[in-house]
Tab-separated table of C-alpha atoms and ligand atoms in Angstrom:
chain	number	residue	atom	x	y	z
A	246	MET	CA	12.751	30.204	-22.412
A	247	ASP	CA	12.737	31.345	-18.886
A	248	ILE	CA	12.229	28.030	-16.377
A	249	LEU	CA	9.382	30.902	-15.289
A	250	ASP	CA	7.497	30.698	-18.921
A	251	TYR	CA	6.837	27.224	-19.397
A	252	SER	CA	3.085	25.719	-19.353
A	253	ALA	CA	2.975	22.460	-17.083
A	254	VAL	CA	2.154	20.429	-20.034
A	255	ASP	CA	5.743	21.622	-21.619
A	256	LEU	CA	7.940	21.687	-18.780
A	257	SER	CA	6.917	18.252	-17.168
A	258	LYS	CA	7.427	16.866	-20.802
A	259	ALA	CA	11.149	19.523	-20.693
A	260	VAL	CA	11.764	17.328	-17.204
A	261	LYS	CA	11.416	13.792	-18.291
A	262	GLU	CA	13.588	14.455	-21.575
A	263	LYS	CA	16.530	15.726	-18.974
A	264	GLU	CA	16.181	19.242	-20.668
A	265	ILE	CA	15.376	20.649	-17.186
A	266	SER	CA	16.020	18.864	-13.415
A	267	ALA	CA	13.169	19.199	-11.163
A	268	THR	CA	15.993	21.288	-9.080
A	269	GLU	CA	16.659	23.514	-11.469
A	270	VAL	CA	12.407	24.102	-11.164
A	271	VAL	CA	12.257	24.213	-7.440
A	272	ARG	CA	15.308	26.500	-7.749
A	273	ALA	CA	13.884	28.932	-10.386
A	274	TYR	CA	10.496	29.367	-8.493
A	275	SER	CA	11.963	29.479	-4.868
A	276	LEU	CA	13.659	32.598	-6.147
A	277	ARG	CA	10.435	34.031	-7.843
A	278	ILE	CA	8.413	33.410	-4.257
A	279	LYS	CA	11.577	35.075	-2.205
A	280	GLU	CA	11.813	37.677	-4.611
A	281	VAL	CA	8.106	38.963	-4.524
A	282	ASP	CA	5.664	37.532	-1.859
A	283	LYS	CA	6.620	39.779	0.901
A	284	ASP	CA	4.923	42.082	-1.566
A	285	ILE	CA	1.909	39.721	-2.456
A	286	ASN	CA	1.612	37.481	0.525
A	287	ALA	CA	0.401	34.418	-1.213
A	288	TYR	CA	2.064	31.963	0.939
A	289	ILE	CA	1.657	30.762	4.693
A	290	SER	CA	4.210	28.436	4.622
A	291	LEU	CA	6.736	27.266	2.077
A	292	SER	CA	7.759	23.269	2.041
A	293	GLU	CA	11.231	22.656	3.128
A	294	ASP	CA	11.181	19.137	1.693
A	295	VAL	CA	10.282	20.254	-1.576
A	296	PHE	CA	14.129	20.397	-2.509
A	297	LYS	CA	14.483	16.313	-1.339
A	298	ASP	CA	11.231	15.604	-3.614
A	299	ALA	CA	13.093	17.279	-6.809
A	300	GLU	CA	16.184	15.497	-6.261
A	301	VAL	CA	13.997	11.804	-5.887
A	302	ILE	CA	12.711	12.593	-9.236
A	303	ASP	CA	15.341	13.701	-10.835
A	304	LYS	CA	17.231	10.539	-9.881
A	305	LYS	CA	14.225	8.493	-10.730
A	306	ILE	CA	14.816	10.234	-14.382
A	307	SER	CA	18.697	9.591	-14.682
A	308	ALA	CA	18.151	5.807	-13.161
A	309	GLY	CA	15.639	5.127	-16.395
A	310	GLU	CA	12.728	5.082	-13.739
A	311	SER	CA	9.144	6.131	-15.145
A	312	VAL	CA	7.617	9.654	-13.592
A	313	GLY	CA	4.184	10.477	-13.155
A	314	ASP	CA	2.437	12.834	-15.109
A	315	MET	CA	3.556	16.125	-13.066
A	316	ALA	CA	7.078	15.467	-13.106
A	317	GLY	CA	8.449	18.413	-11.691
A	318	VAL	CA	5.421	20.894	-11.721
A	319	PRO	CA	5.540	23.320	-9.116
A	320	VAL	CA	2.134	23.405	-7.280
A	321	ALA	CA	0.579	25.544	-4.980
A	322	VAL	CA	-2.052	23.785	-2.610
A	323	LYS	CA	-4.642	26.269	-0.391
A	324	ASP	CA	-3.964	25.626	3.110
A	325	ASN	CA	-7.585	23.813	3.916
A	326	ILE	CA	-6.307	20.840	2.084
A	327	MET	CA	-4.043	18.617	4.474
A	328	THR	CA	-0.620	17.983	3.850
A	329	ARG	CA	1.928	15.716	5.940
A	330	ASN	CA	4.478	17.334	8.164
A	331	LEU	CA	3.788	20.649	6.466
A	332	ARG	CA	1.507	23.098	8.238
A	333	SER	CA	-2.405	23.264	7.531
A	334	THR	CA	-3.801	25.968	9.028
A	335	CYS	CA	-6.537	27.065	7.044
A	336	GLY	CA	-6.211	30.440	7.393
A	337	SER	CA	-7.373	30.475	11.109
A	338	LYS	CA	-5.698	31.261	14.527
A	339	ILE	CA	-7.548	28.723	15.654
A	340	LEU	CA	-5.147	25.981	13.544
A	341	GLU	CA	-1.896	28.477	13.802
A	342	ASN	CA	0.246	25.502	14.848
A	343	PHE	CA	-1.653	22.489	13.008
A	344	VAL	CA	0.714	19.954	11.296
A	345	PRO	CA	-1.144	17.297	9.788
A	346	PRO	CA	-0.178	13.694	10.350
A	347	TYR	CA	-1.634	12.522	6.782
A	348	ASP	CA	-2.160	13.936	3.408
A	349	ALA	CA	-5.506	14.639	1.504
A	350	THR	CA	-6.423	12.192	-1.038
A	351	VAL	CA	-5.683	15.166	-3.925
A	352	VAL	CA	-2.249	15.738	-2.500
A	353	GLU	CA	-1.276	12.067	-1.979
A	354	LYS	CA	-2.208	11.879	-5.785
A	355	LEU	CA	-0.058	14.786	-7.161
A	356	LYS	CA	3.005	13.205	-4.877
A	357	ARG	CA	2.137	10.176	-6.635
A	358	ASN	CA	2.276	11.105	-9.886
A	359	ASP	CA	5.941	13.064	-8.893
A	360	ALA	CA	4.335	17.064	-8.109
A	361	LEU	CA	6.242	19.256	-6.345
A	362	ILE	CA	4.198	20.469	-3.338
A	363	ILE	CA	6.229	23.995	-2.928
A	364	GLY	CA	3.991	25.285	-0.609
A	365	LYS	CA	0.510	26.229	1.238
A	366	THR	CA	-1.284	29.155	-0.241
A	367	ASN	CA	-3.160	32.538	2.019
A	368	MET	CA	-6.831	32.328	2.358
A	369	ASP	CA	-10.387	33.475	3.487
A	370	GLU	CA	-10.537	31.832	7.028
A	371	PHE	CA	-12.318	28.464	7.217
A	372	ALA	CA	-12.960	29.298	3.080
A	373	VAL	CA	-15.250	31.807	4.187
A	374	GLY	CA	-15.330	34.973	2.248
A	375	GLY	CA	-14.551	36.538	-1.302
A	376	SER	CA	-11.948	38.736	-0.629
A	377	ASN	CA	-8.587	36.674	0.999
A	378	GLU	CA	-9.108	39.999	3.498
A	379	ASN	CA	-10.884	37.171	6.264
A	380	SER	CA	-7.421	35.395	6.763
A	381	TYR	CA	-5.689	35.722	10.194
A	382	PHE	CA	-2.007	35.502	8.329
A	383	GLY	CA	-2.729	39.350	6.564
A	384	PHE	CA	-4.560	39.782	3.195
A	385	VAL	CA	-3.267	39.030	-0.421
A	386	ARG	CA	-2.326	41.609	-2.991
A	387	ASN	CA	-3.705	40.914	-6.354
A	388	PRO	CA	-0.403	40.687	-8.577
A	389	VAL	CA	-2.572	42.686	-11.400
A	390	ASP	CA	-3.211	45.697	-9.018
A	391	LYS	CA	-1.672	46.189	-5.838
A	392	GLU	CA	-3.906	48.120	-4.056
A	393	ARG	CA	-6.707	45.300	-5.142
A	394	VAL	CA	-7.871	42.046	-3.657
A	395	PRO	CA	-6.993	39.095	-5.415
A	396	GLY	CA	-10.592	37.429	-5.060
A	397	GLY	CA	-11.164	34.765	-2.360
A	398	SER	CA	-11.544	32.585	-0.568
A	399	SER	CA	-8.278	30.709	-2.732
A	400	GLY	CA	-6.899	34.449	-3.211
A	401	GLY	CA	-3.371	32.770	-2.380
A	402	SER	CA	-3.554	29.946	-5.090
A	403	ALA	CA	-4.849	32.343	-7.484
A	404	ALA	CA	-2.458	35.138	-6.490
A	405	ALA	CA	1.114	32.869	-6.583
A	406	VAL	CA	-0.397	30.895	-10.377
A	407	THR	CA	-0.726	35.096	-11.141
A	408	ALA	CA	2.554	36.039	-10.092
A	409	LYS	CA	4.377	33.045	-11.287
A	410	GLU	CA	5.153	31.951	-7.473
A	411	ALA	CA	3.561	28.806	-8.756
A	412	LEU	CA	2.833	27.236	-11.836
A	413	VAL	CA	-0.535	25.318	-10.873
A	414	ALA	CA	-2.637	25.381	-7.989
A	415	LEU	CA	-5.224	23.765	-6.135
A	416	GLY	CA	-8.162	25.642	-4.456
A	417	SER	CA	-11.228	24.925	-2.958
A	418	ASP	CA	-15.079	26.069	-4.279
A	419	THR	CA	-18.133	26.115	-2.373
A	420	GLY	CA	-19.822	29.293	-3.778
A	421	GLY	CA	-17.217	30.580	-6.066
A	422	SER	CA	-14.139	30.269	-4.226
A	423	ILE	CA	-11.676	29.346	-7.708
A	424	ARG	CA	-13.789	31.201	-9.714
A	425	GLN	CA	-14.349	34.125	-8.687
A	426	PRO	CA	-10.345	34.579	-7.851
A	427	ALA	CA	-8.925	33.343	-11.146
A	428	SER	CA	-11.594	36.061	-12.310
A	429	PHE	CA	-10.139	38.710	-10.545
A	430	CYS	CA	-6.332	38.060	-11.454
A	431	GLY	CA	-6.699	36.902	-14.978
A	432	ILE	CA	-6.330	33.199	-14.597
A	433	VAL	CA	-8.014	29.786	-15.471
A	434	GLY	CA	-10.011	28.480	-12.301
A	435	ILE	CA	-12.215	25.165	-12.448
A	436	LYS	CA	-14.402	23.685	-9.983
A	437	PRO	CA	-15.121	20.304	-11.150
A	438	THR	CA	-18.609	18.808	-10.708
A	439	TYR	CA	-19.231	18.006	-7.168
A	440	GLY	CA	-17.940	14.344	-6.286
A	441	MET	CA	-15.198	13.891	-9.156
A	442	VAL	CA	-12.156	15.474	-7.003
A	443	SER	CA	-11.895	13.501	-3.358
A	444	ARG	CA	-12.801	15.606	-0.414
A	445	PHE	CA	-10.739	13.422	2.038
A	446	GLY	CA	-8.541	15.461	3.978
A	447	VAL	CA	-9.971	18.613	3.025
A	448	ALA	CA	-11.327	20.759	5.682
A	449	SER	CA	-15.210	21.108	4.936
A	450	MET	CA	-16.393	24.359	5.061
A	451	ALA	CA	-20.137	23.313	3.534
A	452	ASN	CA	-20.120	19.649	2.725
A	453	THR	CA	-22.632	19.654	0.084
A	454	LEU	CA	-20.837	22.428	-1.841
A	455	ASP	CA	-17.240	22.143	-1.371
A	456	GLN	CA	-14.974	21.053	-4.168
A	457	VAL	CA	-11.377	21.208	-5.340
A	458	GLY	CA	-10.614	22.159	-8.112
A	459	THR	CA	-7.470	23.801	-10.210
A	460	PHE	CA	-5.764	27.072	-11.593
A	461	GLY	CA	-3.240	27.667	-14.372
A	462	ARG	CA	-2.582	30.052	-17.162
A	463	ASP	CA	-4.378	28.454	-19.433
A	464	VAL	CA	-6.867	25.797	-20.244
A	465	ARG	CA	-4.874	22.995	-21.041
A	466	ASP	CA	-2.630	23.077	-18.048
A	467	THR	CA	-5.793	23.388	-15.261
A	468	PHE	CA	-7.082	20.437	-16.974
A	469	TYR	CA	-4.256	18.457	-16.970
A	470	THR	CA	-3.699	19.396	-12.825
A	471	LEU	CA	-7.127	18.446	-12.808
A	472	ARG	CA	-6.531	15.229	-14.339
A	473	SER	CA	-4.179	14.320	-11.765
A	474	ILE	CA	-6.133	14.959	-8.623
A	475	SER	CA	-9.763	12.997	-9.985
A	476	GLY	CA	-11.311	9.892	-9.580
A	477	PHE	CA	-12.988	7.609	-7.101
A	478	ASP	CA	-12.019	7.776	-3.284
A	479	GLU	CA	-13.228	5.213	-0.924
A	480	ARG	CA	-12.554	7.557	1.973
A	481	ASP	CA	-15.101	10.265	0.712
A	482	LEU	CA	-18.513	8.729	0.649
A	483	THR	CA	-19.593	11.544	-1.642
A	484	SER	CA	-16.899	10.308	-3.993
A	485	PHE	CA	-18.614	9.160	-7.273
A	486	ASP	CA	-17.829	5.580	-8.583
A	487	ALA	CA	-15.118	4.441	-10.617
A	488	ASN	CA	-17.164	3.955	-13.293
A	489	ILE	CA	-18.557	7.126	-13.877
A	490	SER	CA	-15.413	9.240	-13.110
A	491	ILE	CA	-14.054	11.059	-16.117
A	492	ASP	CA	-11.167	10.118	-17.946
A	493	PHE	CA	-9.561	13.116	-19.205
A	494	THR	CA	-6.934	11.604	-21.105
A	495	LYS	CA	-8.340	11.421	-24.712
A	496	SER	CA	-9.645	15.452	-24.350
A	497	LEU	CA	-6.284	15.746	-23.278
A	498	GLU	CA	-4.631	14.690	-26.603
A	499	GLU	CA	-7.023	17.542	-28.226
A	500	SER	CA	-5.783	20.181	-29.620
A	501	TYR	CA	-7.018	23.244	-30.291
A	502	GLU	CA	-8.242	22.467	-33.722
A	503	GLU	CA	-9.609	19.804	-32.952
A	504	SER	CA	-11.607	21.750	-29.871
A	505	MET	CA	-12.831	24.708	-32.579
A	506	GLU	CA	-14.112	21.762	-34.723
A	507	TRP	CA	-16.248	20.337	-31.484
A	508	ILE	CA	-17.752	23.701	-31.035
A	509	ARG	CA	-19.313	23.829	-34.396
A	510	GLY	CA	-23.073	22.823	-33.226
A	511	LYS	CA	-23.214	22.888	-29.797
A	512	LYS	CA	-25.485	24.108	-28.104
A	513	ILE	CA	-24.826	27.576	-25.919
A	514	ALA	CA	-27.266	28.832	-23.248
A	515	ILE	CA	-27.080	32.337	-22.051
A	516	PRO	CA	-29.963	33.077	-18.844
A	517	GLU	CA	-31.270	36.432	-19.015
A	518	GLU	CA	-31.192	36.578	-15.997
A	519	TYR	CA	-28.177	36.700	-15.407
A	520	PHE	CA	-27.367	40.327	-17.024
A	521	ILE	CA	-28.766	42.009	-14.271
A	522	GLU	CA	-29.972	45.631	-14.273
A	523	GLY	CA	-27.029	47.855	-13.108
A	524	LEU	CA	-24.713	45.384	-14.611
A	525	ASN	CA	-21.349	47.395	-15.905
A	526	PRO	CA	-21.984	47.695	-19.907
A	527	GLN	CA	-17.869	47.612	-20.494
A	528	ILE	CA	-18.439	43.347	-18.534
A	529	ASN	CA	-21.752	43.197	-20.467
A	530	SER	CA	-19.950	43.664	-23.899
A	531	LEU	CA	-16.844	41.602	-22.904
A	532	ILE	CA	-18.656	38.569	-22.806
A	533	MET	CA	-20.932	39.464	-25.900
A	534	GLN	CA	-17.679	39.363	-27.649
A	535	VAL	CA	-17.524	35.783	-26.580
A	536	VAL	CA	-20.536	34.996	-27.320
A	537	ASP	CA	-19.884	36.599	-31.039
A	538	MET	CA	-16.839	34.751	-31.207
A	539	TYR	CA	-18.593	31.167	-30.054
A	540	GLU	CA	-21.236	32.134	-33.243
A	541	GLU	CA	-18.505	32.382	-35.165
A	542	MET	CA	-16.931	29.441	-34.417
A	543	GLY	CA	-20.493	27.911	-35.439
A	544	ALA	CA	-22.083	27.329	-32.221
A	545	ILE	CA	-25.615	28.178	-31.529
A	546	VAL	CA	-26.200	30.787	-29.057
A	547	GLU	CA	-29.648	31.764	-27.336
A	548	SER	CA	-30.469	33.135	-24.441
A	549	VAL	CA	-32.950	31.648	-22.007
A	550	ASN	CA	-34.329	31.803	-18.675
A	551	PHE	CA	-33.433	30.800	-15.096
A	552	PRO	CA	-36.598	31.662	-13.417
A	553	HIS	CA	-35.347	30.929	-9.712
A	554	LEU	CA	-31.809	32.457	-10.057
A	555	GLU	CA	-32.353	35.358	-7.585
A	556	TYR	CA	-32.854	33.121	-5.137
A	557	ALA	CA	-29.627	31.193	-5.533
A	558	LEU	CA	-27.879	33.635	-3.118
A	559	PRO	CA	-30.653	33.456	-0.154
A	560	ALA	CA	-30.833	29.960	-0.425
A	561	TYR	CA	-26.596	29.787	-0.741
A	562	TYR	CA	-26.365	32.403	2.475
A	563	ALA	CA	-28.856	30.013	4.607
A	564	ILE	CA	-26.965	26.067	3.533
A	565	ALA	CA	-23.755	27.379	3.676
A	566	PRO	CA	-23.473	28.996	7.195
A	567	SER	CA	-25.776	26.389	8.332
A	568	GLU	CA	-23.639	23.632	7.018
A	569	LEU	CA	-20.217	25.823	8.478
A	570	SER	CA	-21.288	26.523	11.960
A	571	SER	CA	-21.772	22.755	12.367
A	572	ASN	CA	-18.486	22.098	10.367
A	573	LEU	CA	-16.797	24.331	13.049
A	574	ALA	CA	-17.943	22.451	16.035
A	575	ARG	CA	-15.186	20.391	16.062
A	576	PHE	CA	-13.213	23.425	16.774
A	577	ASP	CA	-13.522	23.120	21.003
A	578	GLY	CA	-10.125	23.164	22.184
A	579	ILE	CA	-10.118	19.711	22.841
A	580	ARG	CA	-10.901	17.384	19.757
A	581	TYR	CA	-8.808	20.386	17.746
A	582	GLY	CA	-7.863	23.894	17.985
A	583	ASN	CA	-5.545	25.634	19.848
A	584	ARG	CA	-6.699	25.829	23.492
A	585	VAL	CA	-6.615	28.747	25.266
A	586	GLU	CA	-4.498	28.686	28.640
A	587	GLU	CA	-6.972	30.360	31.014
A	588	TYR	CA	-10.537	29.168	31.835
A	589	GLU	CA	-12.794	28.938	35.088
A	590	ASP	CA	-14.203	25.943	33.880
A	591	ILE	CA	-15.042	23.851	30.312
A	592	ASP	CA	-17.741	25.946	29.448
A	593	GLU	CA	-15.750	28.925	29.929
A	594	MET	CA	-12.984	27.205	28.010
A	595	PHE	CA	-15.178	26.422	25.131
A	596	GLU	CA	-16.053	30.187	25.164
A	597	LYS	CA	-12.704	31.792	25.490
A	598	THR	CA	-11.198	29.246	22.924
A	599	ARG	CA	-13.668	29.803	19.920
A	600	ASP	CA	-14.035	33.662	20.676
A	601	ASP	CA	-9.947	33.458	20.643
A	602	GLY	CA	-9.394	30.911	18.044
A	603	PHE	CA	-11.971	32.680	15.099
A	604	GLY	CA	-12.008	35.809	13.121
A	605	GLU	CA	-14.928	38.069	12.826
A	606	GLU	CA	-16.599	37.263	9.684
A	607	VAL	CA	-16.474	32.820	10.325
A	608	LYS	CA	-18.211	34.139	13.669
A	609	ARG	CA	-21.005	36.086	12.048
A	610	ARG	CA	-21.735	32.568	9.719
A	611	ILE	CA	-21.786	30.684	12.411
A	612	ILE	CA	-23.804	32.599	14.460
A	613	LEU	CA	-26.026	32.987	11.026
A	614	GLY	CA	-26.447	29.366	10.329
A	615	THR	CA	-27.154	28.489	14.003
A	616	MET	CA	-29.797	30.606	14.185
A	617	CYS	CA	-30.764	29.194	10.651
A	618	THR	CA	-31.119	25.750	12.065
A	619	GLN	CA	-32.246	26.225	14.937
A	620	GLY	CA	-35.837	24.874	16.383
A	621	GLY	CA	-38.370	27.483	15.170
A	622	PHE	CA	-36.238	28.700	12.790
A	623	ASN	CA	-35.389	25.604	10.950
A	624	LYS	CA	-38.697	25.192	8.379
A	625	ASN	CA	-38.400	29.164	7.564
A	626	PHE	CA	-34.519	29.378	6.986
A	627	TYR	CA	-32.833	26.210	6.544
A	628	GLY	CA	-36.115	24.214	5.114
A	629	LYS	CA	-36.744	27.423	2.739
A	630	ALA	CA	-33.380	27.474	1.897
A	631	LEU	CA	-33.433	23.378	0.639
A	632	LYS	CA	-36.619	23.691	-0.970
A	633	ALA	CA	-34.958	26.721	-3.143
A	634	ARG	CA	-31.871	24.891	-4.113
A	635	THR	CA	-34.470	22.104	-5.765
A	636	LEU	CA	-35.827	24.852	-7.747
A	637	ILE	CA	-32.747	25.619	-8.431
A	638	VAL	CA	-31.049	22.177	-9.521
A	639	GLU	CA	-34.808	22.014	-11.697
A	640	ASP	CA	-33.947	24.868	-13.779
A	641	MET	CA	-30.337	24.126	-14.538
A	642	THR	CA	-31.421	19.987	-15.395
A	643	LYS	CA	-34.107	21.709	-17.532
A	644	ILE	CA	-31.604	24.249	-19.445
A	645	PHE	CA	-29.595	21.394	-19.697
A	646	ASP	CA	-31.868	19.014	-21.699
A	647	ASP	CA	-31.786	21.315	-24.280
A	648	TYR	CA	-27.952	22.800	-24.361
A	649	ASP	CA	-24.255	21.799	-23.699
A	650	LEU	CA	-23.025	25.042	-21.982
A	651	ILE	CA	-24.459	27.989	-20.017
A	652	ILE	CA	-22.683	31.033	-20.226
A	653	SER	CA	-22.210	33.948	-18.138
A	654	PRO	CA	-20.002	36.604	-16.623
A	655	THR	CA	-17.880	35.018	-14.041
A	656	THR	CA	-18.240	38.079	-11.576
A	657	PRO	CA	-20.294	41.217	-11.450
A	658	THR	CA	-17.153	43.424	-11.038
A	659	THR	CA	-13.529	43.140	-11.716
A	660	ALA	CA	-11.313	43.447	-8.131
A	661	PHE	CA	-11.888	45.762	-5.625
A	662	LYS	CA	-9.814	47.720	-3.393
A	663	ILE	CA	-8.396	46.011	-0.362
A	664	GLY	CA	-10.536	47.580	2.563
A	665	GLU	CA	-13.195	48.447	0.159
A	666	ARG	CA	-16.045	45.834	1.537
A	667	LYS	CA	-14.747	44.718	4.428
A	668	ALA	CA	-17.096	46.932	6.713
A	669	ASP	CA	-20.120	45.740	4.282
A	670	PRO	CA	-20.798	42.324	4.368
A	671	MET	CA	-23.572	41.811	2.092
A	672	SER	CA	-21.569	44.138	-0.854
A	673	MET	CA	-19.212	41.008	-0.376
A	674	TYR	CA	-21.856	38.603	-0.871
A	675	LEU	CA	-23.456	40.074	-3.657
A	676	ALA	CA	-19.868	39.334	-5.420
A	677	ASP	CA	-21.209	35.728	-5.311
A	678	VAL	CA	-24.279	36.000	-7.589
A	679	PHE	CA	-22.929	34.181	-10.779
A	680	THR	CA	-20.720	31.771	-9.147
A	681	VAL	CA	-22.964	30.002	-6.316
A	682	PRO	CA	-26.216	28.882	-8.410
A	683	LEU	CA	-23.638	25.765	-9.851
A	684	ASN	CA	-22.528	25.025	-6.241
A	685	LEU	CA	-26.213	24.635	-5.301
A	686	ALA	CA	-26.827	22.357	-8.583
A	687	GLY	CA	-23.524	20.285	-7.984
A	688	ASN	CA	-22.673	20.945	-11.605
A	689	CYS	CA	-19.146	21.851	-12.859
A	690	GLY	CA	-18.103	25.571	-14.102
A	691	ILE	CA	-14.894	27.464	-15.330
A	692	SER	CA	-13.757	30.904	-15.440
A	693	ILE	CA	-11.661	31.920	-18.278
A	694	PRO	CA	-9.963	35.323	-19.108
A	695	CYS	CA	-11.752	37.121	-21.082
A	696	GLY	CA	-10.341	40.744	-21.436
A	697	GLU	CA	-9.918	43.651	-19.139
A	698	VAL	CA	-12.057	46.761	-17.962
A	699	ASP	CA	-10.247	49.532	-17.120
A	700	GLY	CA	-6.574	47.455	-16.898
A	701	LEU	CA	-8.275	44.977	-14.709
A	702	PRO	CA	-9.137	41.365	-15.775
A	703	LEU	CA	-12.432	39.581	-16.087
A	704	GLY	CA	-13.304	36.298	-16.666
A	705	PHE	CA	-16.705	34.740	-18.488
A	706	GLN	CA	-18.223	31.761	-17.448
A	707	LEU	CA	-18.946	28.513	-18.930
A	708	MET	CA	-21.065	25.729	-16.824
A	709	ALA	CA	-22.316	21.832	-18.101
A	710	GLU	CA	-24.146	19.008	-16.605
A	711	ARG	CA	-22.761	17.226	-13.453
A	712	PHE	CA	-19.352	14.952	-15.044
A	713	GLU	CA	-19.671	16.828	-18.614
A	714	ASP	CA	-16.709	18.416	-17.706
A	715	GLU	CA	-14.935	17.682	-20.359
A	716	LYS	CA	-17.113	20.077	-22.691
A	717	LEU	CA	-15.607	22.887	-20.404
A	718	TYR	CA	-12.314	21.891	-21.617
A	719	TYR	CA	-13.581	21.479	-25.352
A	720	ALA	CA	-14.798	25.120	-25.228
A	721	GLY	CA	-12.192	26.536	-23.310
A	722	MET	CA	-9.863	25.338	-25.458
A	723	ALA	CA	-11.490	26.710	-28.913
A	724	TYR	CA	-12.037	30.074	-26.931
A	725	GLU	CA	-8.223	30.315	-26.412
A	726	GLY	CA	-7.546	28.656	-29.712
A	727	VAL	CA	-9.472	31.668	-31.945
A	728	MET	CA	-7.576	34.334	-29.263
A	729	ARG	CA	-4.371	32.531	-30.139
A	730	ASN	CA	-5.170	32.973	-33.452
A	731	VAL	CA	-4.459	29.154	-34.169
A	732	LEU	CA	-6.335	28.506	-37.888
W	855	LIG	N1	-18.003	33.787	-1.205
W	855	LIG	C1	-18.239	32.754	-0.866
W	855	LIG	C2	-18.662	32.986	0.455
W	855	LIG	O1	-18.050	33.836	1.196
W	855	LIG	C3	-17.554	31.577	-1.564
W	855	LIG	C4	-16.439	30.970	-0.447
W	855	LIG	C5	-15.995	29.525	-1.110
W	855	LIG	O2	-16.781	29.587	-2.112
W	855	LIG	N2	-15.586	29.200	-0.289
W	855	LIG	O3	-19.358	31.773	0.919
């Protein structure tokens, strides 16, 4: 079998058992990147150390030393996640030359597990956007149809996995930035429960919503990678205590059959409000096919109401920019960021540095966020949005009191054409309508491919209560089991 076709679970096993060397893996993936990335533009920077890292792993294995679970698995890392001695730009001009002196906790963990960090992926600047068109380093093409966007903001990570330029990848999801590109590119993407994966060393977009998660070609690889990065971290004040953190070890051993067994009798909710008027009937029917499949497996699917869903998008677009405007204040040319060379005084230095360093969409959000939190507006915008957020949390809690999972489409459309929505931010914001509620409530969700509409991939979304990420694993594996005709 071609090295590029191994799953992460099988590849790490093959590397451990000396069937394939880590060096051969890096060689195969580097070649692939050379071949296709000129076109796709999934990477901003490639690691120069990765061949050396592979050699270290190979040596350990031949010396009979033990290696980690991710041994020899090539991972692409979104460029807002800090990597020691490897440029981390956040997709922005203001950090064009920034080389961090430390690793984010998730990167540390990957390295400890002997993963191969192959490079840093392209993204919408500071994770702001849903198409990857807001990157200082140019747009990314969707490998499925190169005239279309891969989604965003983790567009580079999703495209890299789809184009086999990486086996798995890390992304971040603040309002859908893992699930939406996973849906557009035809792969699996998970946003874990808030607090389950450390944010230490991850540049904040909106810190009460941001969560690091993983991409893979299937459910098992996605969780396999998630297992190696999750867990309590004392350096992140929003990280959950070790006692609550989940150990996926047991569930990862469960096979398709066991997952199909698990799903029997589980209750799945379909919120009526997700099936908005004007939703493409083909998308609707694909999701209904998934629902039928779950019913055939013995799950109980019922329609429910999510009464405040309509407030999710406006609440998100007040809260996220408010937090963003505050988080980006540190990029002032003194504490962080490239400083412009010519200025009269310090005020002009700030102004010119930020004007030169930030792109259009980031500026738009900073203005929006500053307005929402300012004196007289605070109560009416930011304050109201927080109240709406509470209503959304309550709605979801109520649904999860009676149901194990919620199902919905991940996105209201398939991948759109490059340039098509760039001039119309509102139409871009609407792409997040199905994904933002989860971030507002801090729950977990996954997007799993469920077919094509006019030749373009589409995902369905499963959501679960906080710290019940394992349910997404079982339900996802059960679905894939049926698709692969396991029984
Ligand atoms: N598309 C959303 C936005 O532009 C989500 C971004 C994200 O999840 N990082 O805000």
